[in-house]
PDB file of C-alpha atoms in Angstrom:
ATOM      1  CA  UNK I   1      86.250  54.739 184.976  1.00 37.00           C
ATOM      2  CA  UNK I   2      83.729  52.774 183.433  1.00 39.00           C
ATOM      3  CA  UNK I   3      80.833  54.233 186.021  1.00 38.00           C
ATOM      4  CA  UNK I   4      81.455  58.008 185.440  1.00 38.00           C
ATOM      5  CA  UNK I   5      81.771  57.401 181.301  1.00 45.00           C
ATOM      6  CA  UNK I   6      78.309  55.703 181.288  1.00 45.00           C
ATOM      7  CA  UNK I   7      77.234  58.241 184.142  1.00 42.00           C
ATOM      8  CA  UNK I   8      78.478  61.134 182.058  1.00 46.00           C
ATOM      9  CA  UNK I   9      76.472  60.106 178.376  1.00 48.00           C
ATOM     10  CA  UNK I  10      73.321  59.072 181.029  1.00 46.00           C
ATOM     11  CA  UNK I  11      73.263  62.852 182.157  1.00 43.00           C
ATOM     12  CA  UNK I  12      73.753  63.908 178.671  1.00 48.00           C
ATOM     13  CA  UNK I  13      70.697  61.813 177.427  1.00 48.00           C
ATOM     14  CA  UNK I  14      68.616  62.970 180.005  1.00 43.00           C
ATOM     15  CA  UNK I  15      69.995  66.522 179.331  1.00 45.00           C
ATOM     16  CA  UNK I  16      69.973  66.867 176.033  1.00 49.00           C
ATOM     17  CA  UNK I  17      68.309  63.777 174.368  1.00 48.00           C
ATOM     18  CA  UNK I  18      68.441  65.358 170.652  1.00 48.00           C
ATOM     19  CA  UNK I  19      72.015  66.899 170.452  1.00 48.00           C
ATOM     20  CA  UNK I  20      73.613  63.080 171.032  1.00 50.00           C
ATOM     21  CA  UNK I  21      76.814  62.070 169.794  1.00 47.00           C
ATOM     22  CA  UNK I  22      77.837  59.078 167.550  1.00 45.00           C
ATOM     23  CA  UNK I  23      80.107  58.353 169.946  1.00 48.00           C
ATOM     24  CA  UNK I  24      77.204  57.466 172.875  1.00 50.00           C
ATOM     25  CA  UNK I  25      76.304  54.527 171.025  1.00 48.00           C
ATOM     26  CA  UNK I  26      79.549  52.783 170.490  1.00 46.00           C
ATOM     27  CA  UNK I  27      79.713  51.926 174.145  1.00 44.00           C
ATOM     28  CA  UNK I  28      79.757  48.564 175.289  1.00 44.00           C
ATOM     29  CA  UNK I  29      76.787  46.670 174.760  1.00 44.00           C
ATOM     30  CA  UNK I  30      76.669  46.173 178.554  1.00 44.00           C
ATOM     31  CA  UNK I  31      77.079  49.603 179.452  1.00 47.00           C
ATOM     32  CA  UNK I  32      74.511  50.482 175.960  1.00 50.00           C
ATOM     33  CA  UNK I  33      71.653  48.048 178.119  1.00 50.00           C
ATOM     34  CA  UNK I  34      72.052  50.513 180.924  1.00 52.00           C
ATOM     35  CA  UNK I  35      71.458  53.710 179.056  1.00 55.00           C
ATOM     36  CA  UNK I  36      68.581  52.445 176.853  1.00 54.00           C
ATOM     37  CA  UNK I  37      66.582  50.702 179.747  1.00 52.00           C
ATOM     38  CA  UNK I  38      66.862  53.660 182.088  1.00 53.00           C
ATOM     39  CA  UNK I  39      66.753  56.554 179.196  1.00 50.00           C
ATOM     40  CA  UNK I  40      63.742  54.701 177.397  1.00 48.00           C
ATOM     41  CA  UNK I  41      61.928  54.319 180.751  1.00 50.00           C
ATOM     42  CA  UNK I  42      62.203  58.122 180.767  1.00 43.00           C
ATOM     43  CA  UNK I  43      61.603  58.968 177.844  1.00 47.00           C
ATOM     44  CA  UNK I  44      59.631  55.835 176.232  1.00 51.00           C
ATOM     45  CA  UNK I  45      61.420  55.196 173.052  1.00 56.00           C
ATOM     46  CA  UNK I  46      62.504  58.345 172.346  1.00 63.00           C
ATOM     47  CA  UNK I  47      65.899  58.007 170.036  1.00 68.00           C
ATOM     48  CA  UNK I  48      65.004  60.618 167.662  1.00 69.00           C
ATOM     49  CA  UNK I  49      67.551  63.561 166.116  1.00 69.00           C
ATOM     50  CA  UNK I  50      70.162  61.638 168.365  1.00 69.00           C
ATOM     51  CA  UNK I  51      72.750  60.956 165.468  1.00 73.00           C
ATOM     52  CA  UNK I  52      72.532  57.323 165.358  1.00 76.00           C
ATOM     53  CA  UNK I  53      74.568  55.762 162.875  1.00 76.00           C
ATOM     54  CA  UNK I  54      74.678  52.041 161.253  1.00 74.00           C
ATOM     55  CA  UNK I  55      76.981  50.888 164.265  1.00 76.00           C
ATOM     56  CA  UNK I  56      75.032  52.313 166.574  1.00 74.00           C
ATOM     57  CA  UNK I  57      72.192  50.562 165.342  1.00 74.00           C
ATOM     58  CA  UNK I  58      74.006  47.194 166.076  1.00 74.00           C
ATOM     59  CA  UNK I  59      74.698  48.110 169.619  1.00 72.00           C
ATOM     60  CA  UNK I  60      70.493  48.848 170.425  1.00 73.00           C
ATOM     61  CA  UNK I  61      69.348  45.486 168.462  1.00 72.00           C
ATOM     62  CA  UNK I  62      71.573  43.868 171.137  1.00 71.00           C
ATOM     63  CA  UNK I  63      70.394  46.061 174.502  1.00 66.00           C
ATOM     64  CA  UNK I  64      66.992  45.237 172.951  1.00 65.00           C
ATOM     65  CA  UNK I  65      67.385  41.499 172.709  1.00 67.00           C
ATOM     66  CA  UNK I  66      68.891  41.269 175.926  1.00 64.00           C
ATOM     67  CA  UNK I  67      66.278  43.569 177.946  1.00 60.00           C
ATOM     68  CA  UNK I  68      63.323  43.889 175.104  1.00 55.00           C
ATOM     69  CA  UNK I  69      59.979  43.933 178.055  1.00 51.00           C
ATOM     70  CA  UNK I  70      59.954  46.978 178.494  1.00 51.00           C
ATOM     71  CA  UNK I  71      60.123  48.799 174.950  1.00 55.00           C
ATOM     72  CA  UNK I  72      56.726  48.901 173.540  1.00 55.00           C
ATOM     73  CA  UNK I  73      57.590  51.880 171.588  1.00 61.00           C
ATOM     74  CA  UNK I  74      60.721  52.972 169.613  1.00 68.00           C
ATOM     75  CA  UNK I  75      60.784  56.580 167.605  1.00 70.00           C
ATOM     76  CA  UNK I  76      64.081  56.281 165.446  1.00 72.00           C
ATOM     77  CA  UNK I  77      63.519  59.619 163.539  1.00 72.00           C
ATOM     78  CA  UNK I  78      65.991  62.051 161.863  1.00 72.00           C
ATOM     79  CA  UNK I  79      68.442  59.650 162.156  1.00 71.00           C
ATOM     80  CA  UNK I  80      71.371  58.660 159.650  1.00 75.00           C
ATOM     81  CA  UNK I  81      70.991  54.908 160.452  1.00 70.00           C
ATOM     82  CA  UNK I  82      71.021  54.162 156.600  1.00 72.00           C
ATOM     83  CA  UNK I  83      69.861  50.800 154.901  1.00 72.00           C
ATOM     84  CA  UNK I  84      72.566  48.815 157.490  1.00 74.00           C
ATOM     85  CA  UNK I  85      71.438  50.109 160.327  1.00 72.00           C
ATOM     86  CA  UNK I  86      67.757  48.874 159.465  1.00 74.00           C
ATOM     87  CA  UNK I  87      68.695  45.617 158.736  1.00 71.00           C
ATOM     88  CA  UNK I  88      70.517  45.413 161.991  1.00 71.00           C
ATOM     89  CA  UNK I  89      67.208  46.192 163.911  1.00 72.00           C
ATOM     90  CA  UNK I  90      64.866  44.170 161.558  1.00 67.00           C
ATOM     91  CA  UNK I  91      66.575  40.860 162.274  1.00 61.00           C
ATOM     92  CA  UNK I  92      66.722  40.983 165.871  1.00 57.00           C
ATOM     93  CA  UNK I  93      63.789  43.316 167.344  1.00 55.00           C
ATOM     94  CA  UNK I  94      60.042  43.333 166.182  1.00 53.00           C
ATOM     95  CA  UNK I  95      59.837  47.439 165.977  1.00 52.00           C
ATOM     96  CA  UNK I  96      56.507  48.694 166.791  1.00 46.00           C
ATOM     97  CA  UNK I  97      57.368  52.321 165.458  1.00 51.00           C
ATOM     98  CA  UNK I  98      59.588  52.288 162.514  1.00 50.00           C
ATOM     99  CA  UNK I  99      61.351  55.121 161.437  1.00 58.00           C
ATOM    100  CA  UNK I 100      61.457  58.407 159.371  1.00 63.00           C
ATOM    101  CA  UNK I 101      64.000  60.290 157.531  1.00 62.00           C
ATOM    102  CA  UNK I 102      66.198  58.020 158.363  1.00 65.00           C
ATOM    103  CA  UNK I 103      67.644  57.833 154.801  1.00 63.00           C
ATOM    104  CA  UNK I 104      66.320  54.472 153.813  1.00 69.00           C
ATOM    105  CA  UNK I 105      65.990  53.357 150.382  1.00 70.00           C
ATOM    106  CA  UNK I 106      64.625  49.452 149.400  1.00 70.00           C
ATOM    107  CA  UNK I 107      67.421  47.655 150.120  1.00 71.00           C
ATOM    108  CA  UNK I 108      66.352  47.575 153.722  1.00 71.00           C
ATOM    109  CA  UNK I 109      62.316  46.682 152.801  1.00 77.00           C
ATOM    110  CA  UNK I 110      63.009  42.993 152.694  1.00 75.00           C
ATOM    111  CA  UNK I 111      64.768  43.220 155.871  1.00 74.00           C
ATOM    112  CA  UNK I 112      61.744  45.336 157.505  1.00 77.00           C
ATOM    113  CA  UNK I 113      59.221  43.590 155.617  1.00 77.00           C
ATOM    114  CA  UNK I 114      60.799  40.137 156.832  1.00 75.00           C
ATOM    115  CA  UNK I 115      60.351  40.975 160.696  1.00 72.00           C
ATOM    116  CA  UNK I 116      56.578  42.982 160.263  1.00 73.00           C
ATOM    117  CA  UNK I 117      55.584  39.471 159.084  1.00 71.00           C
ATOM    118  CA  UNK I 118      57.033  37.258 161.770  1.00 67.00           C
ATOM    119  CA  UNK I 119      54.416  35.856 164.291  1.00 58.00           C
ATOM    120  CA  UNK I 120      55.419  37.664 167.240  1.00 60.00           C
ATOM    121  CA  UNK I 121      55.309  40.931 165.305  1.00 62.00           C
ATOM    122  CA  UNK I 122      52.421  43.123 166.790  1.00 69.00           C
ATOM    123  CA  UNK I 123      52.508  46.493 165.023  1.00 71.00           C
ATOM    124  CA  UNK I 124      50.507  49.651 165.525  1.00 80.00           C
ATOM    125  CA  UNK I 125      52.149  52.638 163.870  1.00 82.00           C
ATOM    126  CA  UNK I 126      54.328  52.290 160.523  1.00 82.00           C
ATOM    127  CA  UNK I 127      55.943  56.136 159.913  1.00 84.00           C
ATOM    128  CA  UNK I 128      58.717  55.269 156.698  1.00 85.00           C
ATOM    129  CA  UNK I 129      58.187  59.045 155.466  1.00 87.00           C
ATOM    130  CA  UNK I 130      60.872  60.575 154.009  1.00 87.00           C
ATOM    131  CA  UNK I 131      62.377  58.219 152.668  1.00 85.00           C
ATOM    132  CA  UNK I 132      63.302  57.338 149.482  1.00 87.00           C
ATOM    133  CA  UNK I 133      61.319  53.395 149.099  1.00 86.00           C
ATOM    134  CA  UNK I 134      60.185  53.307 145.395  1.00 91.00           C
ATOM    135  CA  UNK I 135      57.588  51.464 144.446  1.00 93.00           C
ATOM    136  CA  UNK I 136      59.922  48.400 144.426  1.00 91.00           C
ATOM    137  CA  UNK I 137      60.739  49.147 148.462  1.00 88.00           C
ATOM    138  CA  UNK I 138      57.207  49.356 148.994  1.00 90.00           C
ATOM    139  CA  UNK I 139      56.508  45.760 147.257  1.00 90.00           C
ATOM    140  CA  UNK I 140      59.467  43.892 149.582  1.00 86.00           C
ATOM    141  CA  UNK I 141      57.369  45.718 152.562  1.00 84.00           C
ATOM    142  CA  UNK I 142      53.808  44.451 150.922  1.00 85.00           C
ATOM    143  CA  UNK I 143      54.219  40.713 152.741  1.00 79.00           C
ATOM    144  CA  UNK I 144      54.907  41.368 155.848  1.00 79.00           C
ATOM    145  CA  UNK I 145      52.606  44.535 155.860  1.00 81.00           C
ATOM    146  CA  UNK I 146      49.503  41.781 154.919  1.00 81.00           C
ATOM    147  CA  UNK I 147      50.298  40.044 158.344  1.00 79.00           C
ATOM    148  CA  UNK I 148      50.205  42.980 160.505  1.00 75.00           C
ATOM    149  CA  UNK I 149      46.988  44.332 159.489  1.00 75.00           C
ATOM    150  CA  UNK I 150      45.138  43.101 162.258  1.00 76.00           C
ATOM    151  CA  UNK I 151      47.261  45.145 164.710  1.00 78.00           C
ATOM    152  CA  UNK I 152      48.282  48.173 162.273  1.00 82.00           C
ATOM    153  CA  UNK I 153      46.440  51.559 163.010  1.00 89.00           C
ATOM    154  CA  UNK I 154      48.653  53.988 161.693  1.00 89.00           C
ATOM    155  CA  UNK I 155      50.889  54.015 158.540  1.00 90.00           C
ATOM    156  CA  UNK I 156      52.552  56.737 156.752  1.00 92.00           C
ATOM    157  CA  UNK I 157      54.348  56.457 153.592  1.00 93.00           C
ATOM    158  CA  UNK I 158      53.898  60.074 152.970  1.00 94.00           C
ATOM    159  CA  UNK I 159      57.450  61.739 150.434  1.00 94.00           C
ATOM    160  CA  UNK I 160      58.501  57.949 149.535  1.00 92.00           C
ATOM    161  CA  UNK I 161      59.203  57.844 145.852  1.00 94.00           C
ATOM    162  CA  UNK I 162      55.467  55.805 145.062  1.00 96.00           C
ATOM    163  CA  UNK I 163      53.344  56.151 142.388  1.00 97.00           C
ATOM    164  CA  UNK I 164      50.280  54.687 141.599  1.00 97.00           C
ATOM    165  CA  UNK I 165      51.744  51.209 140.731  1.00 96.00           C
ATOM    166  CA  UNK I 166      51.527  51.267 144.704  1.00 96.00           C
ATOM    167  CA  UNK I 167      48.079  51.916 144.959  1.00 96.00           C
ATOM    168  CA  UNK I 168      46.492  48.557 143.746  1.00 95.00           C
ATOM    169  CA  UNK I 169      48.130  46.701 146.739  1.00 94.00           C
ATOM    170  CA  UNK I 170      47.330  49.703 149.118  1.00 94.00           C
ATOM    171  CA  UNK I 171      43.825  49.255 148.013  1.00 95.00           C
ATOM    172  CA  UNK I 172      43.689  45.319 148.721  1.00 93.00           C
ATOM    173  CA  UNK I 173      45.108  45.822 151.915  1.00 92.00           C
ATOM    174  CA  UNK I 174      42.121  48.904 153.380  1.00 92.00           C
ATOM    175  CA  UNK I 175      39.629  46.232 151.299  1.00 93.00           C
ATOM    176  CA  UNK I 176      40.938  43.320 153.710  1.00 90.00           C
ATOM    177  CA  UNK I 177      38.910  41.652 156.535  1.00 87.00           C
ATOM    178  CA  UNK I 178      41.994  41.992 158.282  1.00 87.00           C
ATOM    179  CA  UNK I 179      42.187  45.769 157.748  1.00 86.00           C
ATOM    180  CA  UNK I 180      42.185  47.638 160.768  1.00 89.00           C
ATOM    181  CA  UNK I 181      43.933  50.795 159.706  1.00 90.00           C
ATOM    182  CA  UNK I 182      42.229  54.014 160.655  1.00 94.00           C
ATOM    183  CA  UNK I 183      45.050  57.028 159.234  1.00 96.00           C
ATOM    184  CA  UNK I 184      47.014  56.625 155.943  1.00 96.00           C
ATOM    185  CA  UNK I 185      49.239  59.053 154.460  1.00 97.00           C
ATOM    186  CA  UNK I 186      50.722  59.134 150.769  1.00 97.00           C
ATOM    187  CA  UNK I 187      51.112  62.608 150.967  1.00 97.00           C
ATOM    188  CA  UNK I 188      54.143  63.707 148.177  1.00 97.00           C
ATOM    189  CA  UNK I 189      54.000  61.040 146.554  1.00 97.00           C
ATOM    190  CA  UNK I 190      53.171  60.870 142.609  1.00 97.00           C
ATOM    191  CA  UNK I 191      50.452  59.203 142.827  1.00 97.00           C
ATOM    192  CA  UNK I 192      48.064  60.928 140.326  1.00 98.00           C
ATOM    193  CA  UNK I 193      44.223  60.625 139.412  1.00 98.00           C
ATOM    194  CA  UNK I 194      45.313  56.994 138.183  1.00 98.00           C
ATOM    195  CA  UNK I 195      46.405  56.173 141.451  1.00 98.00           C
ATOM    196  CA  UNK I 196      43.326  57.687 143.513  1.00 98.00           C
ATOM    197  CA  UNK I 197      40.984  55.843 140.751  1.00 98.00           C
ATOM    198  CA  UNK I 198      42.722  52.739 142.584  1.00 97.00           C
ATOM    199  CA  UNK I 199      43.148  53.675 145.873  1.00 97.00           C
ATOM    200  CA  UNK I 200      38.929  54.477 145.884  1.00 97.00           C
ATOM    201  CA  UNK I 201      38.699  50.054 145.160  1.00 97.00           C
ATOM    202  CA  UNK I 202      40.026  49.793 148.693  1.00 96.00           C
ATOM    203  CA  UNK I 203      38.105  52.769 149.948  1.00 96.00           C
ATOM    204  CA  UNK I 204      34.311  51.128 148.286  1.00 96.00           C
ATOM    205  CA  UNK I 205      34.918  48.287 150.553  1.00 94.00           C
ATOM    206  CA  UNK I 206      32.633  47.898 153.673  1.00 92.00           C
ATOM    207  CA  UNK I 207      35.980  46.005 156.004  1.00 92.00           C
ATOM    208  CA  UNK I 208      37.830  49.798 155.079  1.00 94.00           C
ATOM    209  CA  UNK I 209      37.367  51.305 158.261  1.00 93.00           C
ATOM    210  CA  UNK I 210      39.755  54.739 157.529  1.00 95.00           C
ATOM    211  CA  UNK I 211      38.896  57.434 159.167  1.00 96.00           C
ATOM    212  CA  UNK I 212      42.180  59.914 158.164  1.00 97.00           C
ATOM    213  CA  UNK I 213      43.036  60.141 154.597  1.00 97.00           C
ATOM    214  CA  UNK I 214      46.323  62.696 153.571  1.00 98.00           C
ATOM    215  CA  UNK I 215      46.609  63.150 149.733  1.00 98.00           C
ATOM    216  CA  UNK I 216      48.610  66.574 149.698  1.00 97.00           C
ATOM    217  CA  UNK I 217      50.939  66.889 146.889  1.00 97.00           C
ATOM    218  CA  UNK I 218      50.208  64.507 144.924  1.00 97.00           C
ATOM    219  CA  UNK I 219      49.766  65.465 141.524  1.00 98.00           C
ATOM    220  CA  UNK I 220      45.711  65.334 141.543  1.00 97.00           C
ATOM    221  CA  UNK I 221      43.052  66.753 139.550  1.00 96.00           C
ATOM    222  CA  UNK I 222      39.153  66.985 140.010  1.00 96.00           C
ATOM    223  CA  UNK I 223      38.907  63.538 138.501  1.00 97.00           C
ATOM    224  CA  UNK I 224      40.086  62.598 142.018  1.00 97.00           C
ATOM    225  CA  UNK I 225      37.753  64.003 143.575  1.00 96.00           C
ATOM    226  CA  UNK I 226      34.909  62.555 141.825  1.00 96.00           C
ATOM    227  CA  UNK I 227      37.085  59.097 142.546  1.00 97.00           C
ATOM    228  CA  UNK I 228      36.614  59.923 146.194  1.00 96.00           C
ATOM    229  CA  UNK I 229      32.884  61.302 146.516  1.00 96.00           C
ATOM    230  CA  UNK I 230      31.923  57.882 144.527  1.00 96.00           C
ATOM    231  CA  UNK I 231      33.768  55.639 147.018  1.00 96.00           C
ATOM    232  CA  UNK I 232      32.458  57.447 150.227  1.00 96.00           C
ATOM    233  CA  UNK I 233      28.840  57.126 148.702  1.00 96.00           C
ATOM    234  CA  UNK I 234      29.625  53.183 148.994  1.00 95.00           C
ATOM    235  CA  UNK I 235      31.312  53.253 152.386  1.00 94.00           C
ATOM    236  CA  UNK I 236      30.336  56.520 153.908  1.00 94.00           C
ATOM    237  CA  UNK I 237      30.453  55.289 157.940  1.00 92.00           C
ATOM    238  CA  UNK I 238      33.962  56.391 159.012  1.00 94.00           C
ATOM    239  CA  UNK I 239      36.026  58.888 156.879  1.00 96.00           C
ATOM    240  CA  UNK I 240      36.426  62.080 158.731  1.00 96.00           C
ATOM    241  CA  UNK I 241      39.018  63.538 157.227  1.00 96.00           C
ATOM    242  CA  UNK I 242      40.630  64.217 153.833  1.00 97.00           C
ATOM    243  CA  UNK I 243      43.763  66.080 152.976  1.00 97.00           C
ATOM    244  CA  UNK I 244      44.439  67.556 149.837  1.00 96.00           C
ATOM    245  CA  UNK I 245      46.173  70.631 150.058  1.00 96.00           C
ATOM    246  CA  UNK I 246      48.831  71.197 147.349  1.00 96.00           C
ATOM    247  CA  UNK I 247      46.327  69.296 144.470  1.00 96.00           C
ATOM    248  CA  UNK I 248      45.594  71.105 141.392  1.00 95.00           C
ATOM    249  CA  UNK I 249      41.963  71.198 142.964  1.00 94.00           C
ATOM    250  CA  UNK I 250      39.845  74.096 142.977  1.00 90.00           C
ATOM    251  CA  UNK I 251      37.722  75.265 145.150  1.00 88.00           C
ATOM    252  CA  UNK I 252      34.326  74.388 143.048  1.00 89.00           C
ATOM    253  CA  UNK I 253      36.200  71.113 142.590  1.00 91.00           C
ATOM    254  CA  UNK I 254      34.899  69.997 145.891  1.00 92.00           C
ATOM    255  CA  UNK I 255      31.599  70.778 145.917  1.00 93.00           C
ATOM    256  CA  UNK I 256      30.928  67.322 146.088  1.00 93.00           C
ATOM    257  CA  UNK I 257      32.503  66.419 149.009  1.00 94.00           C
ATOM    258  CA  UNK I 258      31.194  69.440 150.948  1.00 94.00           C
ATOM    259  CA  UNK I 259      27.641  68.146 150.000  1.00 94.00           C
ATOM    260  CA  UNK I 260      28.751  65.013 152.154  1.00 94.00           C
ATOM    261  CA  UNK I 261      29.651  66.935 155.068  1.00 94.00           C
ATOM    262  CA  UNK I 262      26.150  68.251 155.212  1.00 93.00           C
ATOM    263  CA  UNK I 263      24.254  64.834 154.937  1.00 93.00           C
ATOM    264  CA  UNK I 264      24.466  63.161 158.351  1.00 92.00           C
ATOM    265  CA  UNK I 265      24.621  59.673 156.712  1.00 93.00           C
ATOM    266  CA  UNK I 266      28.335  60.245 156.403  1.00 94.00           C
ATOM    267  CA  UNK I 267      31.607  60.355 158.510  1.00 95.00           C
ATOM    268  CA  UNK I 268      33.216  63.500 156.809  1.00 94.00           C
ATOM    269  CA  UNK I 269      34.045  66.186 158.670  1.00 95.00           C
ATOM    270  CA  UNK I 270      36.793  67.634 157.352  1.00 94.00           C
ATOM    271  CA  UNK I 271      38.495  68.228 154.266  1.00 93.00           C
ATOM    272  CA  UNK I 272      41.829  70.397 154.003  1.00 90.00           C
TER     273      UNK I 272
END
């Protein structure tokens, strides 16, 4: 009986939203409309540690197409959907939450990149961490990332496989006009005093209006440091926080920045 299946995996959603089977989204894509209209108005876009797979992925771009008003928010996380199931969802829904150990690599950064930069793409929150991009991923994502930048707040590339050959079009995107992103992660990523050196271009700029910086594990020295304290001395009206736990930074290291934090002519009020 059609009813009491889709009743059954309804209850279960509601129930226990993270200990989901594959087997709930291989349904019908009628019956799939039902459950993620009336689970996502419950729980707004939460579809995270449900153990979405590829073909599951192909059943929710089609209950999105067909029913897509009310999703303003979609939290994919800790889910197997893989490079396919990416691809399935970039061509036919503009995601305004993108996903997280999901194991991704850069086959499926064209794909993403391809629907960040379509028109009717309005995109607050990018969270790709924990996945394995490259620096190559990140460079099919760089296009359609330039186009959202008037909508994107919030993007986290934190444990992606980057490096500093990253950091030059990370920088050109904070230095943009068009830049309206206030938090940025690139936490575990080797990035290195090389990369910070060109992150702090970005960070100079008067349009960089960050306020959250994350930098943990990323292979830095003091030299960074001094990168940073220079740039904030250009731009010093809105970072308020800076995180760089896990650095081969002392504590006399940052001196500089906690001179900063006293002088009221600058944002900074934190560093971790």
């Amino acid at each position: 009986n059609l009813f009491i299946d889709v009743s059954f995996i309804f209850l279960k959603l509601l129930q226990f939203p993270h200990r989901c089977s594959p087997e709930c989204f291989k349904v019908e894509n009628v019956t799939f409309s039902f459950l993620v209209a009336n689970v996502s108005r419950l729980f707004p876009g939460r579809l995270s540690q449900c153990n979405i797979e590829p073909q599951g992925c192909a059943h929710l771009a089609s209950a999105l197409q067909e029913n897509p008003s009310f999703l303003k928010y979609l939290d994919l996380s800790i889910n197997p959907i893989r490079d396919e199931g990416a691809v399935q969802l970039s061509k036919k829904f503009n995601l305004s939450k993108l996903m997280n150990h999901c194991e991704l690599t850069r086959l499926s950064c064209g794909g993403i990149g391809e629907a960040l930069g379509l028109e009717s793409s309005v995109l607050w929150e990018l969270n790709l961490s924990n996945n394995p991009l490259s620096d190559k991923g990140f460079q099919l994502l760089c296009e359609g990332l330039k186009k959202s930048l008037i909508y994107l707040r919030t993007l986290n590339l934190s444990h992606c496989c980057l490096s500093d050959e990253c950091c030059d079009e990370l920088a050109s995107g904070l230095a943009s006009s068009d830049s309206r992103i206030s938090e940025l992660d690139l936490s575990g990523n080797e990035l290195q005093d090389r990369g910070v050196k060109k992150l702090c271009v970005g960070l100079k700029s008067r349009s960089c209006t960050l306020t959250s910086l994350a930098l943990r594990c990323c292979q830095l020295t003091s030299k960074s440091v001094t990168f940073l304290v220079a740039a904030l001395k250009s731009n010093p009206q809105y970072l308020a926080e800076l995180h760089l736990m896990g650095n081969s930074i002392e504590d006399s290291d940052v001196e500089g920045l906690l001179e900063l934090i006293k002088n009221q002519k600058f944002a900074l009020e934190m560093i971790e």
